[in-house]
Coordinates of C-alpha atoms in Angstrom, one line a residue:
Chain A
M1 CA -63.2 -5.7 -48.4
D2 CA -64.7 -5.3 -51.9
K3 CA -63.2 -3.5 -54.9
E4 CA -65.7 -0.7 -54.9
R5 CA -64.9 0.3 -51.3
D6 CA -61.1 0.1 -52.1
V7 CA -61.6 2.6 -54.9
E8 CA -63.7 4.8 -52.6
A9 CA -61.0 4.7 -50.0
L10 CA -58.5 6.0 -52.5
G11 CA -60.7 9.0 -53.4
G12 CA -62.8 7.2 -56.0
S13 CA -60.8 8.3 -59.1
A14 CA -58.3 6.4 -61.2
P15 CA -54.6 7.2 -60.5
S16 CA -53.1 9.9 -62.8
P17 CA -50.7 8.7 -65.6
L18 CA -47.7 10.1 -63.6
V19 CA -48.6 8.0 -60.6
A20 CA -49.2 4.9 -62.7
T21 CA -45.8 5.3 -64.4
A22 CA -44.0 5.7 -61.1
A23 CA -45.8 2.6 -59.8
W24 CA -44.7 0.6 -62.8
L25 CA -41.1 1.8 -62.6
G26 CA -41.0 0.8 -58.9
F27 CA -42.5 -2.6 -59.8
V28 CA -39.9 -3.2 -62.6
Y29 CA -37.0 -2.1 -60.2
L30 CA -38.2 -4.6 -57.6
L31 CA -38.8 -7.4 -60.1
L32 CA -35.8 -7.1 -62.5
P33 CA -33.2 -8.9 -60.4
S34 CA -35.7 -11.8 -60.2
L35 CA -36.5 -11.7 -63.9
I36 CA -32.9 -11.8 -65.0
I37 CA -32.7 -15.2 -63.4
I38 CA -35.2 -16.7 -65.7
P39 CA -33.3 -16.5 -69.1
M40 CA -30.2 -17.6 -67.3
S41 CA -31.9 -20.6 -65.9
F42 CA -32.3 -21.9 -69.4
G43 CA -28.5 -21.6 -70.1
D44 CA -26.1 -24.5 -70.0
T45 CA -24.3 -26.2 -67.2
R46 CA -20.8 -24.7 -67.7
E47 CA -21.0 -21.1 -66.3
I48 CA -23.4 -18.3 -65.3
V49 CA -23.4 -15.7 -68.0
F50 CA -26.0 -13.2 -69.2
P51 CA -27.4 -13.6 -71.8
P52 CA -26.9 -17.4 -72.2
A53 CA -25.1 -18.6 -75.3
T54 CA -27.6 -21.5 -75.8
Y55 CA -31.0 -22.2 -74.4
T56 CA -31.5 -25.7 -72.8
L57 CA -33.3 -27.4 -69.9
D58 CA -30.1 -28.9 -68.7
L59 CA -30.0 -26.9 -65.4
Y60 CA -33.5 -28.0 -64.5
R61 CA -32.6 -31.6 -65.4
E62 CA -29.6 -31.3 -63.1
Y63 CA -31.7 -29.9 -60.3
F64 CA -34.4 -32.6 -60.5
T65 CA -31.9 -35.5 -60.8
N66 CA -29.1 -34.6 -58.4
P67 CA -29.8 -36.1 -54.9
T68 CA -28.0 -33.2 -53.2
W69 CA -30.7 -30.9 -54.5
T70 CA -33.7 -33.2 -54.4
G71 CA -32.7 -34.4 -50.9
S72 CA -32.4 -30.9 -49.5
T73 CA -35.6 -29.8 -51.2
I74 CA -37.5 -32.6 -49.5
Q75 CA -35.9 -31.7 -46.2
S76 CA -37.0 -28.1 -46.7
I77 CA -40.6 -29.1 -47.5
R78 CA -40.7 -31.4 -44.5
I79 CA -39.5 -28.7 -42.2
A80 CA -41.7 -26.0 -43.7
V81 CA -44.8 -28.2 -43.4
I82 CA -44.2 -29.1 -39.8
A83 CA -43.2 -25.5 -38.8
T84 CA -46.3 -24.2 -40.7
L85 CA -48.7 -26.5 -38.9
A86 CA -47.1 -25.8 -35.5
G87 CA -47.0 -22.0 -36.3
L88 CA -50.7 -22.0 -37.3
A89 CA -51.7 -23.8 -34.1
L90 CA -49.6 -21.5 -31.9
G91 CA -50.2 -18.3 -33.7
T92 CA -54.0 -18.8 -34.1
S93 CA -54.4 -19.7 -30.4
A94 CA -52.3 -16.7 -29.3
A95 CA -54.2 -14.4 -31.7
Y96 CA -57.6 -15.7 -30.3
G97 CA -56.4 -15.1 -26.7
I98 CA -55.1 -11.6 -27.4
V99 CA -58.1 -10.4 -29.5
R100 CA -61.0 -12.1 -27.6
G101 CA -59.5 -12.3 -24.1
S102 CA -59.9 -9.7 -21.4
F103 CA -57.2 -10.1 -18.8
R104 CA -54.5 -8.0 -17.2
G105 CA -51.3 -7.6 -19.1
K106 CA -53.0 -8.5 -22.4
V107 CA -51.3 -5.7 -24.4
L108 CA -47.9 -6.6 -22.9
L109 CA -48.3 -10.3 -23.6
G110 CA -49.3 -9.5 -27.2
A111 CA -46.2 -7.4 -27.7
L112 CA -44.1 -10.1 -26.1
L113 CA -45.5 -12.8 -28.4
L114 CA -44.9 -10.6 -31.4
S115 CA -41.3 -9.6 -30.4
P116 CA -39.4 -12.4 -32.3
F117 CA -40.7 -10.5 -35.4
F118 CA -38.5 -7.5 -34.5
V119 CA -35.4 -9.4 -33.5
P120 CA -32.8 -9.7 -36.4
A121 CA -32.7 -13.2 -37.8
V122 CA -29.0 -13.5 -37.0
V123 CA -29.7 -12.8 -33.3
K124 CA -32.5 -15.3 -33.2
A125 CA -30.3 -17.9 -35.0
L126 CA -27.4 -17.4 -32.6
G127 CA -29.8 -17.7 -29.6
F128 CA -31.2 -20.9 -31.0
Y129 CA -27.7 -22.2 -31.7
I130 CA -26.5 -21.7 -28.2
Y131 CA -29.7 -22.9 -26.6
F132 CA -30.1 -26.0 -28.7
A133 CA -26.4 -26.9 -28.4
A134 CA -26.9 -26.9 -24.6
L135 CA -29.9 -29.2 -25.1
G136 CA -27.8 -31.4 -27.3
I137 CA -30.2 -31.2 -30.3
Q138 CA -28.2 -28.7 -32.4
G139 CA -27.8 -30.0 -36.0
T140 CA -31.0 -32.1 -36.0
T141 CA -34.1 -31.6 -38.1
L142 CA -36.0 -31.0 -34.8
S143 CA -33.9 -28.0 -34.0
V144 CA -34.6 -26.4 -37.4
V145 CA -38.3 -27.2 -37.0
L146 CA -38.4 -25.5 -33.6
G147 CA -36.4 -22.5 -34.9
H148 CA -38.7 -22.1 -37.9
T149 CA -41.8 -22.5 -35.8
L150 CA -40.8 -19.6 -33.6
F151 CA -39.8 -17.7 -36.8
V152 CA -43.2 -18.0 -38.5
T153 CA -45.5 -17.8 -35.4
P154 CA -45.5 -14.0 -35.1
Y155 CA -46.4 -13.7 -38.8
V156 CA -49.3 -16.1 -38.4
M157 CA -50.4 -14.2 -35.3
I158 CA -50.5 -10.9 -37.2
V159 CA -52.6 -12.3 -40.0
M160 CA -54.9 -14.1 -37.6
M161 CA -55.3 -11.2 -35.3
A162 CA -56.4 -9.0 -38.2
A163 CA -58.8 -11.7 -39.4
L164 CA -60.3 -12.3 -35.9
R165 CA -61.0 -8.6 -35.5
N166 CA -63.1 -8.9 -38.6
V167 CA -65.2 -11.8 -37.1
D168 CA -68.2 -10.4 -35.3
A169 CA -67.8 -11.4 -31.6
Q170 CA -71.6 -11.3 -31.3
I171 CA -71.8 -14.4 -33.6
E172 CA -69.6 -16.2 -31.1
A173 CA -71.7 -14.8 -28.2
A174 CA -74.9 -16.1 -30.0
G175 CA -73.4 -19.6 -30.2
M176 CA -72.6 -19.6 -26.5
I177 CA -76.0 -18.3 -25.4
M178 CA -77.5 -21.2 -27.4
G179 CA -75.6 -23.5 -25.1
A180 CA -72.4 -24.2 -26.9
S181 CA -69.1 -24.2 -25.0
R182 CA -66.3 -21.8 -26.0
I183 CA -64.4 -24.6 -27.5
Y184 CA -67.4 -25.9 -29.5
V185 CA -68.0 -22.3 -30.8
F186 CA -64.3 -22.0 -31.7
R187 CA -64.3 -25.2 -33.7
K188 CA -67.7 -24.9 -35.4
V189 CA -68.1 -21.1 -35.7
T190 CA -64.8 -19.2 -35.4
L191 CA -62.5 -21.5 -37.3
P192 CA -64.7 -22.0 -40.3
M193 CA -65.1 -18.2 -40.5
L194 CA -61.3 -17.9 -40.4
R195 CA -60.8 -20.4 -43.1
N196 CA -59.4 -18.1 -45.8
A197 CA -57.1 -16.3 -43.3
L198 CA -55.8 -19.7 -42.1
I199 CA -55.0 -20.8 -45.7
A200 CA -53.3 -17.4 -46.4
A201 CA -51.3 -17.5 -43.1
G202 CA -50.3 -21.1 -43.8
L203 CA -49.1 -20.4 -47.3
F204 CA -47.2 -17.4 -46.0
A205 CA -45.6 -19.4 -43.2
F206 CA -44.7 -22.2 -45.6
L207 CA -43.0 -19.8 -48.0
M208 CA -41.1 -18.1 -45.1
S209 CA -39.8 -21.3 -43.7
F210 CA -39.0 -22.8 -47.1
D211 CA -37.0 -19.7 -48.1
E212 CA -35.4 -19.1 -44.7
M213 CA -31.6 -19.4 -44.7
I214 CA -29.9 -17.8 -41.7
I215 CA -31.6 -19.8 -38.9
A216 CA -31.4 -23.0 -41.0
F217 CA -27.7 -22.3 -41.6
F218 CA -27.0 -22.1 -37.9
L219 CA -29.1 -25.0 -36.8
S220 CA -28.8 -27.7 -39.5
G221 CA -26.0 -30.2 -39.7
F222 CA -24.4 -32.0 -42.6
G223 CA -27.3 -34.4 -43.2
T224 CA -30.1 -32.0 -42.3
A225 CA -29.3 -29.0 -44.5
T226 CA -32.2 -27.3 -46.2
L227 CA -32.4 -26.1 -49.8
P228 CA -31.4 -22.5 -49.1
V229 CA -28.5 -23.7 -47.0
K230 CA -27.3 -26.0 -49.8
M231 CA -27.6 -23.1 -52.2
Y232 CA -25.6 -20.8 -50.0
E233 CA -22.9 -23.5 -49.7
S234 CA -22.9 -23.9 -53.4
I235 CA -22.3 -20.2 -54.0
V236 CA -19.4 -20.1 -51.5
H237 CA -17.7 -23.1 -53.0
E238 CA -18.4 -23.3 -56.7
V239 CA -21.1 -20.9 -58.0
S240 CA -23.0 -23.7 -59.8
P241 CA -25.2 -22.5 -62.7
V242 CA -28.0 -24.8 -61.3
L243 CA -28.6 -22.0 -58.8
S244 CA -30.3 -19.9 -61.4
A245 CA -32.8 -22.7 -62.2
I246 CA -33.5 -23.2 -58.5
S247 CA -33.9 -19.4 -58.1
A248 CA -36.3 -19.3 -61.0
L249 CA -38.3 -22.1 -59.4
L250 CA -38.3 -20.4 -56.0
T251 CA -39.4 -17.1 -57.6
F252 CA -42.2 -19.0 -59.3
L253 CA -43.3 -20.6 -56.1
A254 CA -43.3 -17.2 -54.3
L255 CA -45.4 -15.7 -57.1
V256 CA -48.0 -18.5 -57.0
I257 CA -48.3 -18.2 -53.2
C258 CA -48.5 -14.4 -53.3
L259 CA -51.3 -14.6 -55.9
A260 CA -53.1 -17.2 -53.9
V261 CA -52.9 -15.0 -50.7
T262 CA -54.0 -12.0 -52.6
A263 CA -57.0 -13.9 -54.1
L264 CA -57.9 -15.2 -50.6
S265 CA -57.6 -11.8 -48.8
G266 CA -59.7 -10.2 -51.5
R267 CA -62.5 -12.5 -50.6
S268 CA -62.0 -12.4 -46.8
G269 CA -64.9 -10.0 -46.3
R270 CA -67.3 -12.4 -47.9
Q271 CA -68.3 -15.8 -46.7
P272 CA -66.4 -18.8 -47.9
S273 CA -68.7 -20.9 -50.0
H274 CA -68.6 -24.6 -49.8
Chain B
M1 CA -100.6 5.1 -32.1
Y2 CA -101.7 1.6 -31.0
I3 CA -101.3 0.9 -27.3
A4 CA -101.3 -2.7 -26.3
H5 CA -104.0 -3.8 -23.8
H6 CA -103.3 -7.2 -22.3
Q7 CA -104.0 -9.0 -19.2
V8 CA -100.6 -9.8 -17.6
P9 CA -100.6 -13.6 -17.7
A10 CA -99.4 -14.3 -14.2
G11 CA -99.6 -12.4 -11.0
D12 CA -96.7 -11.4 -8.8
T13 CA -97.1 -14.5 -6.7
A14 CA -96.1 -16.9 -9.5
Q15 CA -92.4 -17.7 -9.8
P16 CA -90.8 -15.1 -12.1
K17 CA -88.9 -16.4 -15.1
V18 CA -86.1 -13.9 -14.4
W19 CA -85.5 -12.0 -11.2
L20 CA -82.8 -9.4 -10.9
E21 CA -82.6 -9.2 -7.1
N22 CA -81.2 -5.8 -6.2
V23 CA -78.6 -6.0 -8.9
S24 CA -76.1 -3.2 -9.6
K25 CA -73.2 -2.8 -12.0
Q26 CA -70.2 -0.6 -11.7
Y27 CA -67.5 -0.2 -14.4
G28 CA -64.7 1.3 -12.4
S29 CA -66.1 4.6 -11.1
V30 CA -68.9 4.6 -13.6
T31 CA -72.3 3.3 -12.4
A32 CA -74.0 1.5 -15.3
L33 CA -76.9 0.3 -13.2
Q34 CA -77.9 1.4 -9.7
P35 CA -79.3 -1.2 -7.4
S36 CA -82.5 -2.3 -9.2
D37 CA -85.1 -5.0 -8.7
L38 CA -86.7 -6.4 -11.8
K39 CA -89.0 -9.4 -12.4
V40 CA -89.9 -10.9 -15.7
R41 CA -93.1 -12.9 -15.3
S42 CA -93.7 -16.2 -17.1
G43 CA -95.2 -15.8 -20.5
E44 CA -95.1 -12.0 -20.5
F45 CA -93.6 -9.6 -23.1
L46 CA -91.6 -7.2 -21.1
T47 CA -89.9 -4.3 -22.7
I48 CA -86.8 -2.5 -21.3
L49 CA -87.2 1.0 -22.7
G50 CA -84.7 3.9 -22.3
P51 CA -82.4 6.2 -24.1
S52 CA -78.8 5.1 -24.9
G53 CA -76.7 4.9 -21.8
S54 CA -79.7 4.4 -19.5
G55 CA -78.6 1.0 -18.4
K56 CA -80.9 -1.1 -20.5
S57 CA -78.1 -2.9 -22.3
T58 CA -76.5 -3.6 -19.0
V59 CA -79.7 -5.3 -17.8
L60 CA -79.7 -7.5 -20.9
N61 CA -76.0 -8.4 -20.5
L62 CA -76.5 -9.3 -16.8
I63 CA -79.4 -11.6 -17.6
A64 CA -77.5 -13.2 -20.5
G65 CA -74.4 -13.6 -18.4
M66 CA -72.1 -11.5 -20.6
T67 CA -71.2 -9.5 -17.5
N68 CA -71.3 -10.2 -13.8
P69 CA -73.2 -7.9 -11.4
T70 CA -71.2 -5.8 -8.9
A71 CA -73.9 -6.7 -6.3
G72 CA -77.1 -8.6 -6.2
R73 CA -78.3 -11.9 -7.6
V74 CA -79.6 -13.1 -11.0
W75 CA -82.3 -15.7 -10.8
I76 CA -83.6 -17.6 -13.9
D77 CA -86.4 -20.1 -13.5
G78 CA -85.9 -20.1 -9.7
R79 CA -82.2 -21.0 -10.1
D80 CA -79.5 -18.7 -8.8
C81 CA -77.6 -18.0 -12.1
T82 CA -75.4 -15.2 -10.8
N83 CA -72.2 -17.1 -11.5
V84 CA -73.5 -19.4 -14.3
P85 CA -71.8 -18.9 -17.7
P86 CA -74.1 -17.8 -20.6
S87 CA -74.0 -21.3 -22.2
K88 CA -75.6 -22.9 -19.1
R89 CA -78.4 -20.4 -18.6
G90 CA -80.9 -21.9 -21.1
L91 CA -81.6 -18.5 -22.8
G92 CA -82.3 -17.5 -26.3
M93 CA -81.2 -14.2 -27.8
V94 CA -82.0 -12.2 -30.9
F95 CA -79.4 -9.6 -31.9
Q96 CA -79.8 -6.4 -33.7
N97 CA -77.4 -7.5 -36.4
Y98 CA -78.9 -11.0 -36.5
A99 CA -75.6 -12.8 -35.5
L100 CA -76.3 -15.7 -37.9
M101 CA -73.3 -17.9 -38.7
P102 CA -72.4 -16.7 -42.3
H103 CA -70.7 -20.0 -43.3
M104 CA -73.7 -22.1 -42.5
S105 CA -76.9 -22.6 -44.4
V106 CA -80.2 -21.4 -42.9
F107 CA -81.0 -25.0 -41.9
E108 CA -77.6 -25.4 -40.1
N109 CA -78.1 -22.1 -38.4
V110 CA -81.4 -23.1 -37.0
A111 CA -80.1 -26.6 -36.2
F112 CA -77.1 -25.2 -34.3
P113 CA -78.7 -25.2 -30.8
L114 CA -80.1 -28.7 -31.4
R115 CA -76.7 -30.0 -32.5
V116 CA -75.2 -28.6 -29.4
R117 CA -77.8 -30.5 -27.4
R118 CA -77.1 -33.7 -29.4
V119 CA -80.6 -34.1 -30.7
T120 CA -81.0 -36.9 -33.3
E121 CA -80.9 -36.1 -37.0
A122 CA -84.5 -37.0 -37.7
E123 CA -85.7 -34.8 -34.7
I124 CA -83.5 -31.9 -35.9
K125 CA -85.0 -32.1 -39.4
R126 CA -88.6 -32.1 -37.9
R127 CA -88.0 -29.3 -35.5
V128 CA -86.0 -27.0 -37.8
G129 CA -88.8 -27.5 -40.4
E130 CA -91.4 -26.5 -37.7
A131 CA -89.4 -23.4 -36.6
L132 CA -89.0 -22.2 -40.2
E133 CA -92.7 -22.8 -40.7
L134 CA -93.4 -20.6 -37.6
V135 CA -91.5 -17.6 -39.0
R136 CA -93.1 -18.2 -42.4
L137 CA -89.9 -19.0 -44.3
P138 CA -90.1 -22.7 -44.9
S139 CA -88.5 -22.5 -48.4
V140 CA -85.1 -20.9 -47.6
A141 CA -83.5 -23.7 -45.6
G142 CA -80.8 -24.4 -48.2
R143 CA -79.7 -20.8 -48.6
K144 CA -76.9 -18.8 -46.9
P145 CA -77.9 -15.9 -44.6
A146 CA -76.2 -13.4 -46.9
E147 CA -78.7 -14.4 -49.6
L148 CA -81.6 -13.2 -47.5
S149 CA -83.0 -9.8 -46.8
G150 CA -82.5 -8.1 -43.4
G151 CA -86.1 -8.9 -42.4
Q152 CA -85.7 -12.6 -43.4
Q153 CA -82.4 -12.9 -41.6
Q154 CA -84.0 -11.6 -38.4
R155 CA -86.9 -14.2 -38.8
I156 CA -84.2 -16.9 -39.1
S157 CA -82.5 -15.7 -35.9
I158 CA -86.0 -15.8 -34.2
A159 CA -86.5 -19.3 -35.5
R160 CA -83.1 -20.3 -34.1
C161 CA -84.4 -19.2 -30.7
L162 CA -87.9 -20.8 -31.0
V163 CA -86.4 -24.2 -32.1
Y164 CA -85.0 -25.1 -28.6
N165 CA -87.6 -23.6 -26.3
P166 CA -85.3 -21.4 -24.1
A167 CA -86.7 -20.2 -20.7
I168 CA -86.8 -16.7 -22.0
I169 CA -86.0 -15.0 -25.3
L170 CA -83.9 -11.9 -25.0
M171 CA -84.2 -9.4 -27.8
D172 CA -81.6 -6.6 -28.2
E173 CA -83.1 -3.9 -30.5
P174 CA -83.9 -6.7 -33.0
L175 CA -85.7 -4.3 -35.4
G176 CA -83.1 -1.5 -35.2
A177 CA -81.5 -2.4 -38.5
L178 CA -84.7 -2.6 -40.5
D179 CA -86.5 0.2 -42.4
K180 CA -89.7 1.7 -41.0
K181 CA -92.3 -0.4 -42.9
L182 CA -90.5 -3.7 -42.3
R183 CA -90.1 -2.8 -38.7
E184 CA -93.9 -2.3 -38.3
E185 CA -94.5 -5.6 -40.0
M186 CA -92.0 -7.4 -37.8
Q187 CA -93.6 -5.8 -34.7
L188 CA -96.9 -7.5 -35.5
E189 CA -95.0 -10.7 -36.4
L190 CA -93.2 -10.8 -33.1
K191 CA -96.5 -10.1 -31.3
R192 CA -98.2 -12.9 -33.1
L193 CA -95.5 -15.4 -32.3
H194 CA -95.6 -14.3 -28.6
V195 CA -99.3 -14.7 -28.4
E196 CA -99.3 -18.1 -30.3
L197 CA -96.4 -19.7 -28.4
K198 CA -96.7 -18.0 -25.0
V199 CA -93.0 -17.6 -24.8
T200 CA -91.5 -15.2 -22.2
A201 CA -89.8 -12.3 -24.0
L202 CA -87.5 -9.5 -22.8
Y203 CA -87.3 -6.9 -25.4
V204 CA -84.8 -4.0 -25.3
T205 CA -85.4 -0.9 -27.3
H206 CA -85.1 2.9 -27.3
D207 CA -88.1 3.2 -29.5
Q208 CA -91.2 4.1 -27.4
E209 CA -93.6 3.3 -30.2
E210 CA -92.3 -0.3 -30.4
A211 CA -92.6 -0.6 -26.6
L212 CA -96.1 0.7 -26.6
T213 CA -97.2 -1.6 -29.4
M214 CA -95.8 -4.9 -28.3
S215 CA -95.4 -5.0 -24.6
D216 CA -97.4 -6.5 -21.8
R217 CA -95.3 -4.4 -19.5
I218 CA -92.7 -1.7 -19.9
V219 CA -89.8 -0.9 -17.6
L220 CA -88.5 2.5 -18.4
F221 CA -84.8 3.2 -17.6
N222 CA -83.2 6.5 -17.1
G223 CA -79.6 7.3 -15.9
G224 CA -78.9 3.7 -14.7
R225 CA -82.1 3.2 -12.7
I226 CA -85.7 2.2 -13.2
E227 CA -87.7 5.4 -13.8
Q228 CA -91.1 3.7 -14.0
A229 CA -92.6 0.3 -14.6
G230 CA -96.1 -0.6 -15.7
T231 CA -98.4 -1.5 -18.6
P232 CA -98.1 0.6 -21.7
H233 CA -101.4 2.1 -20.7
E234 CA -100.1 3.1 -17.3
L235 CA -96.9 4.6 -18.7
Y236 CA -98.7 6.5 -21.3
F237 CA -101.6 7.8 -19.4
R238 CA -100.1 7.9 -15.9
P239 CA -96.5 8.8 -16.2
R240 CA -95.2 9.6 -12.7
T241 CA -92.2 11.8 -13.7
L242 CA -91.5 14.4 -16.3
F243 CA -89.0 12.0 -17.9
S244 CA -91.6 9.3 -18.4
A245 CA -94.1 11.8 -19.7
K246 CA -91.7 13.2 -22.3
F247 CA -90.2 9.8 -23.3
L248 CA -93.5 8.1 -24.2
G249 CA -95.6 10.0 -26.6
D250 CA -95.8 13.8 -27.2
S251 CA -96.4 16.1 -24.4
N252 CA -97.1 19.7 -23.5
V253 CA -95.4 20.7 -20.2
L254 CA -96.1 23.8 -18.1
S255 CA -94.6 24.7 -14.8
G256 CA -96.2 26.2 -11.8
K257 CA -96.8 26.2 -8.0
L258 CA -99.6 24.3 -6.2
Q259 CA -102.2 26.5 -4.6
G260 CA -103.7 25.2 -1.4
R261 CA -103.8 21.4 -0.8
A262 CA -102.1 19.1 -3.3
Q263 CA -105.2 17.0 -3.8
D264 CA -107.2 19.9 -5.1
G265 CA -104.8 20.1 -8.1
L266 CA -105.0 23.9 -8.5
V267 CA -101.8 25.2 -10.0
E268 CA -100.8 28.8 -10.5
T269 CA -98.7 29.1 -13.8
P270 CA -97.4 32.1 -15.8
V271 CA -100.3 31.7 -18.2
G272 CA -103.0 31.4 -15.5
L273 CA -104.6 29.0 -13.1
L274 CA -104.8 25.4 -14.3
R275 CA -106.6 22.4 -12.8
S276 CA -105.7 18.8 -12.6
S277 CA -107.9 16.1 -11.1
N278 CA -104.9 13.7 -10.9
G279 CA -103.1 13.6 -7.6
N280 CA -99.4 12.6 -7.3
E281 CA -98.1 11.0 -4.2
H282 CA -94.7 12.5 -4.8
V283 CA -96.1 16.1 -4.7
G284 CA -96.7 17.9 -1.4
D285 CA -98.8 21.0 -0.6
G286 CA -97.5 24.2 -2.1
A287 CA -94.8 22.4 -4.1
S288 CA -93.4 23.5 -7.5
V289 CA -94.8 21.2 -10.1
H290 CA -94.9 20.4 -13.8
L291 CA -98.2 20.0 -15.5
M292 CA -98.5 17.8 -18.6
V293 CA -101.3 17.4 -21.2
R294 CA -101.1 15.2 -24.3
P295 CA -101.5 17.2 -27.6
E296 CA -104.4 14.9 -28.6
N297 CA -106.3 15.9 -25.5
V298 CA -106.3 19.6 -26.2
L299 CA -109.2 21.1 -28.2
L300 CA -108.8 24.0 -30.5
L301 CA -111.8 26.4 -30.2
P302 CA -112.7 29.8 -31.5
P303 CA -111.6 32.5 -28.9
D304 CA -115.1 33.4 -27.8
N305 CA -116.2 29.8 -27.2
K306 CA -118.0 29.2 -23.9
H307 CA -116.7 25.7 -23.2
E308 CA -117.3 23.5 -20.1
Y309 CA -113.6 22.4 -19.8
A310 CA -111.8 23.0 -16.6
N311 CA -108.8 24.4 -18.4
G312 CA -108.8 27.1 -21.1
L313 CA -106.1 29.3 -22.4
E314 CA -105.9 32.1 -24.9
A315 CA -103.4 31.5 -27.7
M316 CA -102.3 32.5 -31.1
V317 CA -101.8 30.0 -34.0
V318 CA -98.1 29.9 -35.1
D319 CA -98.2 27.0 -37.5
T320 CA -100.3 24.1 -38.7
I321 CA -98.8 20.9 -40.1
S322 CA -100.7 18.0 -41.7
F323 CA -99.4 14.5 -41.2
G324 CA -102.1 12.9 -43.3
G325 CA -104.2 11.3 -40.7
V326 CA -103.6 13.9 -38.0
I327 CA -103.0 17.6 -38.0
K328 CA -100.8 19.4 -35.5
T329 CA -101.3 23.0 -34.6
F330 CA -98.7 24.9 -32.7
A331 CA -100.1 27.8 -30.7
R332 CA -98.3 30.5 -28.7
L333 CA -99.4 31.2 -25.1
S334 CA -99.4 34.6 -23.4
D335 CA -96.0 33.9 -21.9
G336 CA -94.4 33.1 -25.3
S337 CA -94.3 29.3 -24.8
T338 CA -95.8 27.0 -27.4
M339 CA -98.4 24.3 -27.0
T340 CA -99.1 21.6 -29.5
V341 CA -102.6 20.5 -30.4
Q342 CA -103.2 17.3 -32.3
E343 CA -106.5 16.6 -34.1
L344 CA -107.7 13.9 -36.4
T345 CA -108.1 15.1 -40.0
R346 CA -111.6 15.7 -41.0
A347 CA -112.8 17.5 -44.2
R348 CA -115.1 19.8 -42.2
R349 CA -112.7 20.6 -39.5
Q350 CA -112.6 24.3 -38.6
A351 CA -109.4 25.7 -39.9
F352 CA -107.5 28.5 -38.2
D353 CA -105.1 30.6 -40.1
R354 CA -101.6 31.5 -38.9
G355 CA -101.9 34.4 -36.5
A356 CA -105.6 33.6 -35.6
R357 CA -106.6 34.0 -32.0
V358 CA -107.9 30.7 -30.5
R359 CA -108.8 29.1 -27.2
L360 CA -107.1 25.9 -26.1
A361 CA -109.2 23.7 -23.8
W362 CA -108.8 20.4 -22.0
Q363 CA -110.3 18.5 -19.1
A364 CA -108.8 18.4 -15.6
E365 CA -108.5 14.6 -15.8
D366 CA -106.2 15.0 -18.9
M367 CA -103.9 17.3 -16.9
L368 CA -101.2 15.4 -15.1
L369 CA -99.3 16.6 -12.0
L370 CA -95.6 15.8 -12.0
P371 CA -93.0 16.6 -9.4
A372 CA -90.5 19.3 -10.5
A373 CA -87.1 17.9 -10.9

């Protein structure tokens, strides 16, 4: 959707000063807890205080050199990348079937596939814990990957279903009438048209898996803990000031990904140029 | 209005390109298409004409394979394609909204059906070039569809069909999204391509003027069945039903009762006795009938004129509207109904003021007899 149409949809006029003020206040309220982390992350390694007595890069140095943090960060990235790729494959296929298919029970199946979205994370985590323990893989990286794949798939599905509804089905029909199989059309026509949505959904899924704590806490073992799990353990045991540096970095990552997704969805109505 | 006059290229004996053999389509309890038999002859330009909901899109979807018939068989090039998927039917299709791939260049769009067929790169280059040449857009190959105008995009989608010689090109209201002037240009363009390349074309439209201009044959649909099929000339000058008469061209319709034998064509109407020299096999002796005369066949004469026409009625001028090349006069008959008279504009044409008494006259051969309801 382009900017002009957005403005039209809102009635075509700029918001009043009152509305703008309210919006900014809401924004500050949401952002303040994250922002307070940033000055603190430049404090020293002794304790968490606000405002910091001295400004240093010690906490960042500590984070990037301590194998506990770097190891769990690499573990988190690894799990997030695999879960994202698997979630994209599953979520996109499911979205294609639900949006383009015409079969009995389509609505029910769609609801069923989206249902993990509505189940509380603790419930999912407990379910995985019992199930994977029975399979004997609880505590392994694989179990966290599987758990996170199921966790991100509904989100991917929601993004991809919306994107697919914006792809003119007649363009796909045209491809098939010209002799192409459904799979050929999906690969050469549908997927390229979904490119921006795929990137957005992928970034989203990555961030969700990377940040996810509850499922990872239940499923990871001693050697397989992810960054958020290590952070949680650190809070429980010692409240290390390094946490503020990590939090600042995570906030920055989330910000970058949100901006990227916004930029991509702002262009989704137009054709990707390459 | 230009009405196409063409020899139909092949007779009924030749194998039809497409044959819908007693095909019907139900959606639940809704009948989209009643059992219908329809043949598209090789090399002809056939138009499926009808209002929305008349079943014309269903016919197109059945041929394309987008839906399956409830009963009957679909034959393409002598092959039973009833259960063949769209991709295996060897068809081409032009859509109203062009359906070009937005992420591909014009060249890649036109090359798409060739790549599907694994044609060599050199051959693709040659044939895409030729196809773009045919639609007179050889210089836009590197552009994206969004950079072209609507008319240009539709030419590209036509090139995309021509490039792989499909058995038949289906066109679904292809000019519906274009403005009037461009539409008229494209009508002639399509006609030229059809005559030059002798492709078989099935054209779906609700626009009677488009149908009359371009078609070798028109099949008029109404309420999920074929109302009448024939050349544009036949449909325009010999409509068999009131619906056909009203759908193609303008018409004046009167109602009455046949006097004596049907073939004498004498009809008693509220405004007087009228005469038609055209019989209608669907009308029996003494039946209630409709009478139809085209506005351009009615003459506007002074009230005292002693004319030689079989039909003459007293009337009063209600209004006169000039359309540039033609002038339409609306005249009220003795029973209060209105008739339209259409004349060519001439500087010395005798003008009648509003309220003037006139005589409307036309020949018996221009008066058509149509069954009532």
